[in-house]
CSV table of C-alpha atoms in Angstrom, one decimal:
chain,number,residue,atom,x,y,z
B,1,MET,CA,36.8,46.4,12.2
B,2,VAL,CA,34.2,48.7,10.8
B,3,ASP,CA,35.2,48.3,7.5
B,4,GLN,CA,35.4,44.5,7.9
B,5,LEU,CA,31.7,44.5,8.9
B,6,LYS,CA,30.6,46.9,6.4
B,7,ALA,CA,32.2,44.5,3.8
B,8,LEU,CA,30.2,41.7,5.1
B,9,LYS,CA,27.1,43.8,5.2
B,10,ASP,CA,27.6,44.5,1.8
B,11,ARG,CA,28.0,40.9,0.2
B,12,PHE,CA,25.4,39.5,2.8
B,13,ASN,CA,22.2,38.6,0.8
B,14,PRO,CA,19.3,37.1,2.7
B,15,LYS,CA,17.3,36.0,-0.4
B,16,ARG,CA,14.5,33.9,0.4
B,17,ARG,CA,13.5,32.1,-2.8
B,18,TYR,CA,16.0,29.7,-5.0
B,19,GLU,CA,14.3,28.3,-8.1
B,20,TYR,CA,16.2,26.0,-10.9
B,21,GLU,CA,13.8,24.3,-13.5
B,22,ASN,CA,11.0,22.5,-11.6
B,23,MET,CA,13.0,22.6,-8.5
B,24,GLN,CA,12.0,24.9,-5.3
B,25,LEU,CA,14.1,26.2,-2.0
B,26,ASP,CA,12.6,28.8,0.3
B,27,VAL,CA,15.1,29.8,3.5
B,28,ASP,CA,12.6,29.4,6.2
B,29,GLY,CA,14.7,30.0,9.0
B,30,ILE,CA,18.2,30.6,10.5
B,31,PHE,CA,20.1,30.7,14.0
B,32,VAL,CA,20.4,34.1,15.3
B,33,ARG,CA,21.8,35.5,17.9
B,34,ILE,CA,20.2,37.4,20.8
B,35,ASP,CA,22.2,39.6,22.8
B,36,GLU,CA,20.9,40.3,26.1
B,37,ASP,CA,22.1,43.8,25.5
B,38,GLY,CA,19.5,44.1,22.8
B,39,PHE,CA,16.2,43.8,24.9
B,40,VAL,CA,14.0,46.9,24.7
B,41,ALA,CA,10.8,47.4,26.9
B,42,SER,CA,7.6,47.0,25.4
B,43,GLU,CA,3.9,47.2,26.3
B,44,ASP,CA,3.6,43.2,26.7
B,45,GLY,CA,7.1,42.9,28.2
B,46,GLU,CA,10.6,42.7,26.9
B,47,ALA,CA,11.4,42.9,23.1
B,48,TYR,CA,14.3,41.8,21.1
B,49,ILE,CA,15.1,44.1,18.1
B,50,VAL,CA,17.6,41.7,15.9
B,51,PRO,CA,20.5,44.0,14.8
B,52,ILE,CA,21.8,42.8,11.3
B,53,GLU,CA,25.1,42.2,13.0
B,54,ASP,CA,23.6,39.1,14.7
B,55,VAL,CA,22.1,37.6,11.6
B,56,LEU,CA,24.9,37.5,9.8
B,57,GLN,CA,25.6,34.0,9.4
B,58,ASP,CA,29.8,34.3,8.8
B,59,VAL,CA,30.0,36.0,12.4
B,60,SER,CA,28.0,32.9,13.4
B,61,ILE,CA,31.0,30.8,12.5
B,62,ILE,CA,33.4,33.3,14.0
B,63,ARG,CA,31.4,33.2,17.4
B,64,SER,CA,31.6,29.2,17.7
B,65,ALA,CA,35.3,29.2,17.1
B,66,ARG,CA,36.5,31.9,19.7
B,67,VAL,CA,34.4,30.6,22.4
B,68,SER,CA,37.3,28.6,23.6
B,69,THR,CA,39.3,31.4,23.9
B,70,GLY,CA,36.7,33.5,25.9
B,71,ARG,CA,37.0,36.5,23.6
B,72,ASP,CA,34.1,38.9,22.5
B,73,SER,CA,32.3,36.5,19.6
B,74,ALA,CA,30.8,39.5,18.1
B,75,VAL,CA,34.1,41.3,17.2
B,76,ILE,CA,34.6,41.0,13.2
B,77,ASN,CA,38.1,42.3,12.4
B,78,GLU,CA,40.5,41.8,9.7
B,79,LYS,CA,41.5,38.1,11.2
B,80,ALA,CA,38.0,37.4,10.8
B,81,THR,CA,38.1,35.9,7.4
B,82,GLY,CA,41.4,34.2,7.7
B,83,LEU,CA,40.0,32.5,10.7
B,84,ILE,CA,37.1,31.1,8.8
B,85,GLY,CA,39.7,29.9,6.2
B,86,ALA,CA,42.0,28.4,8.5
B,87,LEU,CA,39.2,26.3,10.3
B,88,TYR,CA,38.1,25.3,6.8
B,89,ARG,CA,41.4,24.5,5.6
B,90,ASP,CA,42.0,22.6,8.3
B,91,GLU,CA,39.0,20.6,9.1
B,92,HIS,CA,37.9,22.5,12.0
B,93,ASN,CA,34.3,21.2,11.4
B,94,THR,CA,32.2,22.0,14.1
B,95,PRO,CA,32.0,25.9,14.0
B,96,PHE,CA,30.3,25.5,10.5
B,97,GLU,CA,28.1,22.7,12.1
B,98,GLY,CA,27.0,24.4,15.5
B,99,GLY,CA,27.4,27.8,14.4
B,100,VAL,CA,25.3,28.0,11.3
B,101,MET,CA,22.0,26.1,10.7
B,102,PHE,CA,19.4,26.6,7.8
B,103,ARG,CA,15.9,25.4,7.7
B,104,PHE,CA,15.0,24.9,4.5
B,105,ARG,CA,11.3,24.3,2.5
B,106,VAL,CA,11.9,22.2,-0.6
B,107,ARG,CA,9.6,21.5,-3.4
B,108,VAL,CA,10.6,18.9,-5.8
B,109,PRO,CA,9.8,15.9,-7.8
B,110,ILE,CA,9.6,12.5,-5.8
B,111,TYR,CA,12.2,10.9,-8.1
B,112,THR,CA,14.5,13.7,-6.6
B,113,ALA,CA,13.7,14.1,-3.5
B,114,GLN,CA,14.9,10.3,-2.7
B,115,PRO,CA,18.7,11.2,-2.1
B,116,PHE,CA,17.4,14.1,0.6
B,117,PHE,CA,16.6,11.6,3.3
B,118,GLN,CA,20.0,9.8,3.2
B,119,LEU,CA,21.6,13.1,4.1
B,120,PRO,CA,22.1,14.2,7.6
B,121,TYR,CA,19.7,16.3,9.9
B,122,VAL,CA,16.1,16.5,10.1
B,123,HIS,CA,13.2,16.3,7.4
B,124,ASN,CA,9.6,16.7,7.9
B,125,GLU,CA,7.7,16.0,4.6
B,126,PHE,CA,4.2,16.7,3.3
B,127,SER,CA,2.3,13.4,3.3
B,128,GLY,CA,-0.2,11.9,0.8
B,129,ARG,CA,-1.3,9.8,3.7
B,130,TYR,CA,-3.4,12.8,5.0
B,131,SER,CA,-3.6,15.3,2.1
B,132,ILE,CA,-4.7,15.0,-1.2
B,133,LEU,CA,-2.2,15.2,-4.2
B,134,ASP,CA,-3.4,17.5,-6.6
B,135,ALA,CA,-0.4,19.6,-7.8
B,136,PRO,CA,0.4,19.4,-11.7
B,137,TYR,CA,3.1,16.2,-12.0
B,138,ALA,CA,6.7,17.2,-12.8
B,139,THR,CA,8.1,17.1,-16.3
B,140,PRO,CA,11.7,15.8,-16.2
B,141,PHE,CA,14.2,17.9,-18.1
B,142,TYR,CA,14.9,15.4,-20.6
B,143,VAL,CA,10.9,15.5,-21.8
B,144,ILE,CA,11.2,19.2,-21.5
B,145,GLN,CA,14.5,19.4,-23.8
B,146,SER,CA,13.4,16.5,-26.1
B,147,SER,CA,11.9,17.2,-30.0
B,148,ASN,CA,10.3,14.2,-30.1
B,149,THR,CA,6.5,14.6,-30.0
B,150,LYS,CA,5.7,10.9,-29.4
B,151,ILE,CA,7.6,11.2,-26.0
B,152,HIS,CA,5.7,14.3,-25.0
B,153,LYS,CA,2.2,12.6,-25.9
B,154,ILE,CA,3.1,9.5,-23.6
B,155,PHE,CA,3.9,11.6,-20.7
B,156,GLU,CA,0.6,14.0,-21.4
B,157,GLU,CA,-1.4,10.5,-21.7
B,158,ALA,CA,0.2,9.0,-18.6
B,159,GLU,CA,-0.7,11.9,-16.3
B,160,GLN,CA,-4.0,12.4,-17.8
B,161,ASP,CA,-4.7,8.5,-17.2
B,162,ALA,CA,-3.0,8.7,-13.1
B,163,GLN,CA,-5.3,11.4,-12.5
B,164,SER,CA,-8.3,10.3,-13.6
B,165,VAL,CA,-7.8,7.1,-11.4
B,166,TYR,CA,-6.7,8.9,-8.5
B,167,GLN,CA,-9.8,11.2,-8.5
B,168,LEU,CA,-11.9,7.8,-9.0
B,169,PHE,CA,-10.2,6.4,-5.9
B,170,LEU,CA,-11.2,9.6,-3.9
B,171,SER,CA,-14.4,9.5,-5.2
B,172,HIS,CA,-15.2,6.0,-3.8
B,173,GLY,CA,-13.7,7.2,-0.4
B,174,ILE,CA,-10.7,5.0,-0.7
B,175,ALA,CA,-8.2,6.4,2.1
B,176,LYS,CA,-6.0,8.9,0.9
B,177,GLU,CA,-2.9,7.0,1.5
B,178,GLN,CA,-4.2,4.1,-0.5
B,179,ALA,CA,-5.5,6.4,-3.7
B,180,ARG,CA,-2.1,7.7,-4.1
B,181,PHE,CA,-1.2,4.3,-5.6
B,182,ALA,CA,-2.3,5.7,-8.6
B,183,HIS,CA,0.1,8.7,-8.8
B,184,LEU,CA,3.1,8.5,-11.2
B,185,PHE,CA,6.5,8.6,-10.0
B,186,ARG,CA,6.9,12.0,-10.9
B,187,PHE,CA,4.4,13.8,-8.7
B,188,PHE,CA,6.0,16.9,-6.4
B,189,THR,CA,6.8,16.5,-2.9
B,190,LYS,CA,7.7,19.2,-0.3
B,191,PHE,CA,9.6,19.1,3.0
B,192,TYR,CA,11.5,21.0,5.4
B,193,TRP,CA,15.1,20.0,5.9
B,194,THR,CA,17.1,21.3,8.8
B,195,ILE,CA,20.7,21.0,8.2
B,196,SER,CA,24.2,22.5,9.1
B,197,LEU,CA,26.4,24.6,6.8
B,198,ARG,CA,28.8,22.0,7.3
B,199,HIS,CA,27.3,19.2,5.9
B,200,ILE,CA,26.0,21.7,3.0
B,201,LEU,CA,29.5,22.4,2.3
B,202,GLU,CA,30.6,18.3,2.3
B,203,LEU,CA,27.7,18.1,-0.1
B,204,LEU,CA,29.2,20.6,-2.6
B,205,SER,CA,32.4,18.8,-2.2
B,206,LEU,CA,31.2,15.6,-3.0
B,207,GLU,CA,32.1,13.8,-6.1
B,208,GLU,CA,29.1,13.4,-8.6
B,209,ASN,CA,28.0,10.1,-9.4
B,210,LEU,CA,25.7,8.0,-10.7
B,211,LEU,CA,23.8,6.5,-7.6
B,212,SER,CA,21.3,9.8,-7.4
B,213,PRO,CA,19.6,11.0,-10.5
B,214,LYS,CA,21.0,14.0,-12.2
B,215,GLU,CA,18.5,16.5,-11.0
B,216,PHE,CA,19.3,16.0,-7.6
B,217,TRP,CA,23.1,17.4,-8.5
B,218,LEU,CA,21.6,20.3,-10.3
B,219,PHE,CA,19.9,21.2,-7.4
B,220,ARG,CA,22.7,21.2,-5.6
B,221,ASP,CA,25.1,23.1,-8.0
B,222,ASN,CA,22.4,25.6,-8.8
B,223,ILE,CA,20.4,26.1,-5.3
B,224,LEU,CA,22.4,25.1,-2.7
B,225,ARG,CA,25.6,26.4,-3.9
B,226,ASN,CA,23.9,29.9,-4.4
B,227,VAL,CA,22.4,29.6,-0.7
B,228,VAL,CA,26.1,29.4,0.4
B,229,GLN,CA,26.9,32.2,-1.7
B,230,ASP,CA,24.3,34.7,-0.7
B,231,TRP,CA,24.2,33.5,3.2
B,232,THR,CA,27.9,33.1,4.0
B,233,PRO,CA,30.0,35.1,1.7
B,234,TRP,CA,32.8,34.8,3.7
B,235,ALA,CA,32.6,30.9,4.2
B,236,TYR,CA,31.9,30.7,0.4
B,237,ASP,CA,35.1,32.6,-0.5
B,238,LYS,CA,37.3,30.0,1.6
B,239,TYR,CA,35.0,26.9,0.1
B,240,LEU,CA,36.4,28.3,-3.2
B,241,GLU,CA,40.0,29.1,-1.9
B,242,TYR,CA,40.4,25.5,-0.6
B,243,PRO,CA,38.7,23.2,-3.0
B,244,LYS,CA,38.0,19.7,-1.4
B,245,SER,CA,36.9,16.8,-3.0
B,246,TYR,CA,35.0,14.0,-1.0
B,247,LYS,CA,35.8,11.2,-3.6
B,248,ALA,CA,32.5,8.7,-4.2
B,249,ARG,CA,32.9,7.3,-7.6
B,250,TRP,CA,35.4,4.6,-6.1
B,251,HIS,CA,32.2,2.3,-5.7
B,252,GLU,CA,32.0,1.8,-9.2
B,253,ASP,CA,35.2,-0.3,-9.1
B,254,ILE,CA,33.6,-2.9,-6.4
B,255,GLU,CA,31.7,-5.5,-7.8
B,256,PRO,CA,28.5,-6.1,-5.8
B,257,SER,CA,28.6,-9.3,-3.8
B,258,ASP,CA,26.4,-12.0,-5.2
B,259,GLY,CA,24.2,-12.5,-2.4
B,260,ILE,CA,23.3,-12.0,1.2
B,261,ASN,CA,24.0,-14.8,3.9
B,262,SER,CA,20.9,-14.7,5.9
B,263,ASP,CA,21.0,-15.2,10.1
B,264,GLY,CA,17.7,-15.5,9.9
B,265,PRO,CA,14.3,-16.7,8.3
B,266,PHE,CA,13.0,-15.6,4.6
B,267,LYS,CA,9.7,-14.0,4.9
B,268,ARG,CA,7.1,-13.3,2.5
B,269,ILE,CA,5.0,-10.3,4.1
B,270,SER,CA,1.4,-10.9,3.2
B,271,ASN,CA,1.4,-10.1,-0.5
B,272,ILE,CA,3.6,-7.1,0.1
B,273,GLY,CA,7.2,-7.8,-0.4
B,274,THR,CA,9.6,-10.1,1.3
B,275,LEU,CA,12.0,-9.5,4.5
B,276,SER,CA,15.2,-11.4,5.8
B,277,VAL,CA,17.0,-11.1,8.8
B,278,VAL,CA,20.7,-10.8,7.6
B,279,SER,CA,22.8,-10.4,10.7
B,280,THR,CA,22.6,-10.0,14.3
B,281,LYS,CA,24.7,-8.4,16.9
B,282,ILE,CA,22.5,-8.2,19.7
B,283,ASP,CA,23.9,-9.5,23.3
B,284,GLU,CA,21.6,-8.6,26.2
B,285,ASN,CA,24.4,-9.0,28.7
B,286,LEU,CA,26.3,-6.4,26.6
B,287,ILE,CA,23.0,-4.4,26.7
B,288,LYS,CA,22.3,-5.1,30.3
B,289,LEU,CA,26.2,-3.3,31.3
B,290,GLY,CA,25.6,-0.5,28.9
B,291,ILE,CA,22.5,0.8,30.3
B,292,HIS,CA,24.1,1.9,33.3
B,293,THR,CA,25.0,5.3,32.0
B,294,GLY,CA,23.4,8.9,32.2
B,295,PRO,CA,21.4,10.7,31.9
B,296,ASN,CA,19.3,8.2,29.7
B,297,PRO,CA,19.9,4.4,30.2
B,298,LYS,CA,18.0,3.5,26.8
B,299,ARG,CA,21.1,4.6,25.1
B,300,GLY,CA,22.9,1.4,26.3
B,301,PHE,CA,20.6,-0.7,23.8
B,302,GLY,CA,22.6,1.3,20.9
B,303,HIS,CA,25.1,-1.6,21.7
B,304,GLY,CA,23.1,-4.0,19.8
B,305,VAL,CA,22.4,-4.1,16.0
B,306,ALA,CA,20.5,-6.0,13.4
B,307,THR,CA,20.4,-5.8,9.4
B,308,PHE,CA,17.4,-6.4,7.4
B,309,ALA,CA,17.1,-7.0,3.9
B,310,MET,CA,13.7,-6.4,2.2
B,311,ARG,CA,11.8,-5.7,-0.9
B,312,VAL,CA,9.4,-3.1,-0.4
B,313,PRO,CA,6.5,-1.1,-2.2
B,314,ILE,CA,8.3,2.3,-3.0
B,315,PHE,CA,5.8,4.2,-0.4
B,316,VAL,CA,6.5,1.8,2.4
B,317,TYR,CA,10.0,2.7,2.0
B,318,ARG,CA,9.7,6.4,1.8
B,319,GLN,CA,8.0,5.9,5.0
B,320,TRP,CA,10.3,3.9,6.5
B,321,VAL,CA,13.4,5.8,5.7
B,322,ARG,CA,12.5,8.7,8.0
B,323,HIS,CA,13.3,6.8,10.9
B,324,ARG,CA,17.1,8.4,10.5
B,325,TYR,CA,19.1,6.4,13.0
B,326,GLY,CA,19.5,3.5,11.1
B,327,VAL,CA,21.8,3.1,8.3
B,328,TRP,CA,19.9,2.5,4.6
B,329,SER,CA,21.5,1.2,1.2
B,330,GLU,CA,18.6,1.8,-1.2
B,331,PHE,CA,19.9,-0.4,-4.2
B,332,PRO,CA,19.1,0.6,-7.8
B,333,VAL,CA,16.1,-0.6,-9.3
B,334,ASP,CA,16.2,-2.6,-12.4
B,335,PHE,CA,13.1,-1.2,-14.0
B,336,ASP,CA,13.0,-3.2,-17.0
B,337,CYS,CA,12.7,-6.4,-15.0
B,338,THR,CA,9.9,-4.7,-12.9
B,339,VAL,CA,7.7,-3.9,-15.8
B,340,SER,CA,8.6,-7.4,-17.6
B,341,THR,CA,7.6,-9.1,-14.1
B,342,ARG,CA,5.1,-6.6,-13.1
B,343,ASP,CA,6.5,-6.4,-10.0
B,344,PHE,CA,3.8,-3.8,-8.6
B,345,TYR,CA,1.9,-3.9,-5.3
B,346,VAL,CA,-1.8,-4.3,-5.5
B,347,PRO,CA,-3.5,-4.2,-2.3
B,348,GLU,CA,-5.4,-7.4,-1.3
B,349,HIS,CA,-8.3,-4.8,0.6
B,350,PHE,CA,-8.9,-1.1,0.0
B,351,ARG,CA,-9.7,0.8,2.8
B,352,LYS,CA,-12.1,3.8,3.7
B,353,GLN,CA,-10.9,6.3,6.0
B,354,ILE,CA,-13.3,7.1,8.5
B,355,GLY,CA,-12.9,10.3,10.8
B,356,THR,CA,-10.4,13.3,10.9
B,357,THR,CA,-6.5,13.2,11.2
B,358,MET,CA,-5.1,11.3,14.3
B,359,GLN,CA,-8.6,10.1,15.3
B,360,TYR,CA,-9.6,8.2,12.2
B,361,HIS,CA,-10.0,4.4,11.8
B,362,PHE,CA,-10.1,2.2,8.6
B,363,GLU,CA,-12.9,0.1,7.3
B,364,ASP,CA,-12.7,-2.7,4.4
B,365,MET,CA,-14.6,-1.8,1.2
B,366,ASN,CA,-17.3,-4.1,0.1
B,367,ASP,CA,-16.3,-7.3,-2.0
B,368,ALA,CA,-17.8,-5.6,-5.1
B,369,GLU,CA,-15.9,-2.3,-4.6
B,370,ASN,CA,-12.6,-3.9,-3.7
B,371,THR,CA,-12.6,-6.0,-6.6
B,372,GLU,CA,-13.8,-3.1,-9.2
B,373,MET,CA,-10.7,-0.6,-7.3
B,374,GLN,CA,-8.2,-3.3,-7.7
B,375,ASP,CA,-9.1,-4.1,-11.7
B,376,ASN,CA,-8.6,-0.3,-11.9
B,377,LEU,CA,-5.2,0.0,-10.3
B,378,ARG,CA,-4.2,-3.1,-12.4
B,379,ARG,CA,-5.1,-1.8,-15.8
B,380,LEU,CA,-3.4,1.4,-14.9
B,381,ILE,CA,-0.3,-0.6,-13.9
B,382,GLU,CA,-0.7,-2.6,-17.2
B,383,ARG,CA,-1.3,0.8,-19.2
B,384,SER,CA,1.9,2.1,-17.7
B,385,CYS,CA,3.9,-0.6,-18.4
B,386,ILE,CA,3.0,-0.5,-22.1
B,387,ARG,CA,4.0,3.2,-21.9
B,388,TYR,CA,7.4,2.7,-20.7
B,389,THR,CA,8.1,0.1,-23.1
B,390,HIS,CA,7.3,2.9,-25.8
B,391,LEU,CA,9.7,5.3,-23.9
B,392,ARG,CA,12.6,2.7,-24.1
B,393,GLU,CA,12.2,1.9,-27.5
B,394,LEU,CA,12.2,5.6,-28.0
B,395,GLY,CA,15.5,5.8,-26.5
B,396,LEU,CA,15.2,7.0,-23.1
B,397,ASN,CA,17.3,5.3,-20.3
B,398,SER,CA,15.2,3.1,-17.8
B,399,ARG,CA,15.1,5.7,-14.9
B,400,GLU,CA,13.7,8.5,-17.2
B,401,SER,CA,11.3,6.1,-18.3
B,402,ALA,CA,10.3,4.9,-15.0
B,403,THR,CA,8.9,8.1,-14.0
B,404,ILE,CA,5.7,7.4,-15.7
B,405,LEU,CA,5.1,4.4,-13.4
B,406,PRO,CA,2.8,4.4,-10.6
B,407,TYR,CA,3.8,4.5,-7.2
B,408,VAL,CA,3.5,0.9,-6.3
B,409,PHE,CA,6.7,-0.6,-7.6
B,410,ARG,CA,8.9,-2.5,-5.3
B,411,ILE,CA,12.8,-1.7,-4.5
B,412,PRO,CA,15.4,-3.8,-2.5
B,413,THR,CA,16.8,-2.0,0.3
B,414,LEU,CA,19.2,-2.9,3.3
B,415,TRP,CA,18.3,-1.4,6.6
B,416,THR,CA,20.8,-1.5,9.7
B,417,VAL,CA,19.5,-0.2,13.1
B,418,ASN,CA,20.1,-0.5,17.0
B,419,VAL,CA,17.7,-1.8,19.2
B,420,GLU,CA,17.2,1.5,20.5
B,421,SER,CA,15.9,3.0,17.5
B,422,LEU,CA,14.3,-0.4,16.9
B,423,MET,CA,11.8,0.2,19.9
B,424,ASN,CA,10.9,3.4,18.6
B,425,PHE,CA,10.1,1.7,15.2
B,426,PHE,CA,7.8,-1.0,17.2
B,427,SER,CA,6.3,2.0,18.8
B,428,LEU,CA,5.3,3.9,15.9
B,429,ARG,CA,5.0,1.6,13.1
B,430,CYS,CA,3.2,-1.6,15.3
B,431,ASP,CA,0.6,1.0,16.4
B,432,THR,CA,-3.0,1.1,14.9
B,433,HIS,CA,-2.0,4.3,13.4
B,434,ALA,CA,0.5,3.4,11.2
B,435,GLN,CA,-0.4,2.6,7.5
B,436,TRP,CA,-1.3,-1.2,7.2
B,437,GLU,CA,1.5,-2.2,4.8
B,438,ILE,CA,4.2,-0.8,6.9
B,439,ARG,CA,2.5,-2.4,10.3
B,440,GLN,CA,3.2,-6.0,8.5
B,441,TYR,CA,6.8,-5.4,8.1
B,442,ALA,CA,6.9,-3.8,11.8
B,443,ASN,CA,4.7,-6.7,13.3
B,444,THR,CA,7.0,-9.3,11.8
B,445,ILE,CA,10.3,-7.9,13.0
B,446,TYR,CA,8.7,-7.4,16.6
B,447,GLU,CA,7.8,-10.9,16.3
B,448,TRP,CA,11.4,-11.9,15.9
B,449,PHE,CA,12.7,-9.6,18.3
B,450,ARG,CA,10.4,-10.8,21.0
B,451,GLU,CA,10.8,-14.3,20.8
B,452,ARG,CA,15.0,-14.2,20.5
B,453,TYR,CA,15.2,-11.2,23.2
B,454,PRO,CA,12.9,-11.7,26.0
B,455,TRP,CA,14.4,-9.5,28.6
B,456,ALA,CA,14.7,-6.7,26.0
B,457,ASN,CA,11.2,-6.8,25.1
B,458,LYS,CA,10.2,-7.0,28.5
B,459,ILE,CA,11.8,-3.7,29.1
B,460,PHE,CA,10.6,-2.3,26.2
B,461,LEU,CA,6.8,-3.6,26.9
B,462,GLU,CA,7.0,-2.1,30.4
B,463,GLN,CA,9.1,0.9,30.2
B,464,LEU,CA,9.8,2.3,27.0
B,465,ASN,CA,6.8,1.5,24.3
B,466,PHE,CA,4.2,4.2,23.3
B,467,GLY,CA,2.6,2.7,20.9
B,468,LYS,CA,-1.0,0.9,20.7
B,469,SER,CA,-1.4,-2.4,19.4
B,470,ASP,CA,-2.6,-6.0,20.5
B,471,ILE,CA,0.6,-7.4,19.3
B,472,PHE,CA,2.1,-5.9,22.3
B,473,ARG,CA,-0.4,-8.0,24.4
B,474,LYS,CA,0.4,-11.5,23.3
C-alpha cells in the first residue's frame, strides 16, 4: 500500500498555471477531502491541516467508487489503478464527475471563449458592462506566423483605431456596456470555469471539428490535457490505455434544412435584430400535474418547452448564453455577407451610466452628442469592413479576417428552453438593471408568454418573479 501511495505522490504535480501561445489557465480550486480525524486545536477553534493524501485527486475517484461497498475510501493498494481503469473502460462515469472537480480561471481571446460556454458546468465571466477593457488585444496565431507585412500592418491599424474610439466613448461618459461596442472581436476575456474530470475527459476524447475555432482545440490539447496528466496521473494513464473517440464530424454529412417553420410571429426587435417563435410544447394542464412533486414544485414547469430563432448582436448572445439551462445552437456566421450588407448594430441612443455597480441608472445622451457617437461607430465599422476585405484579398479566411470587426455584428442562433428557466430569464433580463438591448428581447418574449399562458404567468408574477420591471404590472 505504501509503495502505491508513494508512486502516486511522486507523479502528482499540482501545477497552478498553464499557458499556450496567447491562452492561459490557472487551477484556482479543487475538491479536497476533510477527514474528521485531521482536526487539531487552535487558538480560534479547530483547524484542519490538509495532508497530501487528502489532496490527491486520483484518490477521490477511488473514494467515490468504493462508497457503494462501505470500504475505507482512503485505502490505496495494488488494486487502485485497476479500479480506475475498470471504471473508465466500462463507462462508470459518476466517480470521475462527483469525485474530482476543478475550478479554473481561464484567459483567452473572445473568439476562442465562445465554445466554452456551450460546455457543461458553471461559468462566471469578467464583464465589459462593469469594467474597462484596457488589456491589449490578442494577436491570432495565423498573424504571428505570417510573413506578410501587409497583414501585420492591417491588424495593428485596426487595434489602434478601435482603442481610439473606445477611449473616445469613455471620455464622453458613455456607459461601459456600450463603449465596448468599439472593441474588435479579439479582445481578451477571462472567466471562472467549474468542471468535473469526467467532462474534461469527454472533451479530450471529442473528435476535433470545424464547428469551433482551431484555437479552442489547441487549448484543449496543450492545456487541458496537461492538467489531467499533472493532477490525475492514474486517470490519465487509463485515458491513454483505453482510448475513446466521441464522433463529432458526422454533422458534415447532413445538409442544413432550408428554413424553419415558425409556430409564432416573426418580430423585429427595434433596430437590434429579429426574433421568431419556432415551436412550443407548453401544456398548462401537464404543468399543473407536474408541479405536485417535491421538494420544489416549480420543477414541474420543466415539462413545457419553447424554441426561439433569433438574430442578435454578438454581445447580446454572449450575455444570453449564460442562461445555461437551455439548449443553444449558434450557427456559423457568414462574415462575407455580414460585411457586404453591413449587418452591424448601431444603437439609436447612446447612454451615460450614472452611479455605482448595481445602483446605477442610465440617461440618454443629448441629440447632438448621440449623433456624434453614432457617426464615430459607423465610421469605425466602415473602416473595419474595408480592412476585412483587404485581409480576404490577402488570403485569410473569413473567420480569421473577422477578428478585426467591431463587437456589434449579428449572429443567428436557436434557443430551446423550458418554462422554469424562461421564468428565471424574465426575472433577470426584463429587470431594469439588465442591458437595454437584451431587455427588448426579454420583454418581447414575456409579452408573448403572458398572452398565451395566463395561468403560468399568474404563478410567475405572484410566486416566482424576483425582477423589477413595469412590464410585470401591465
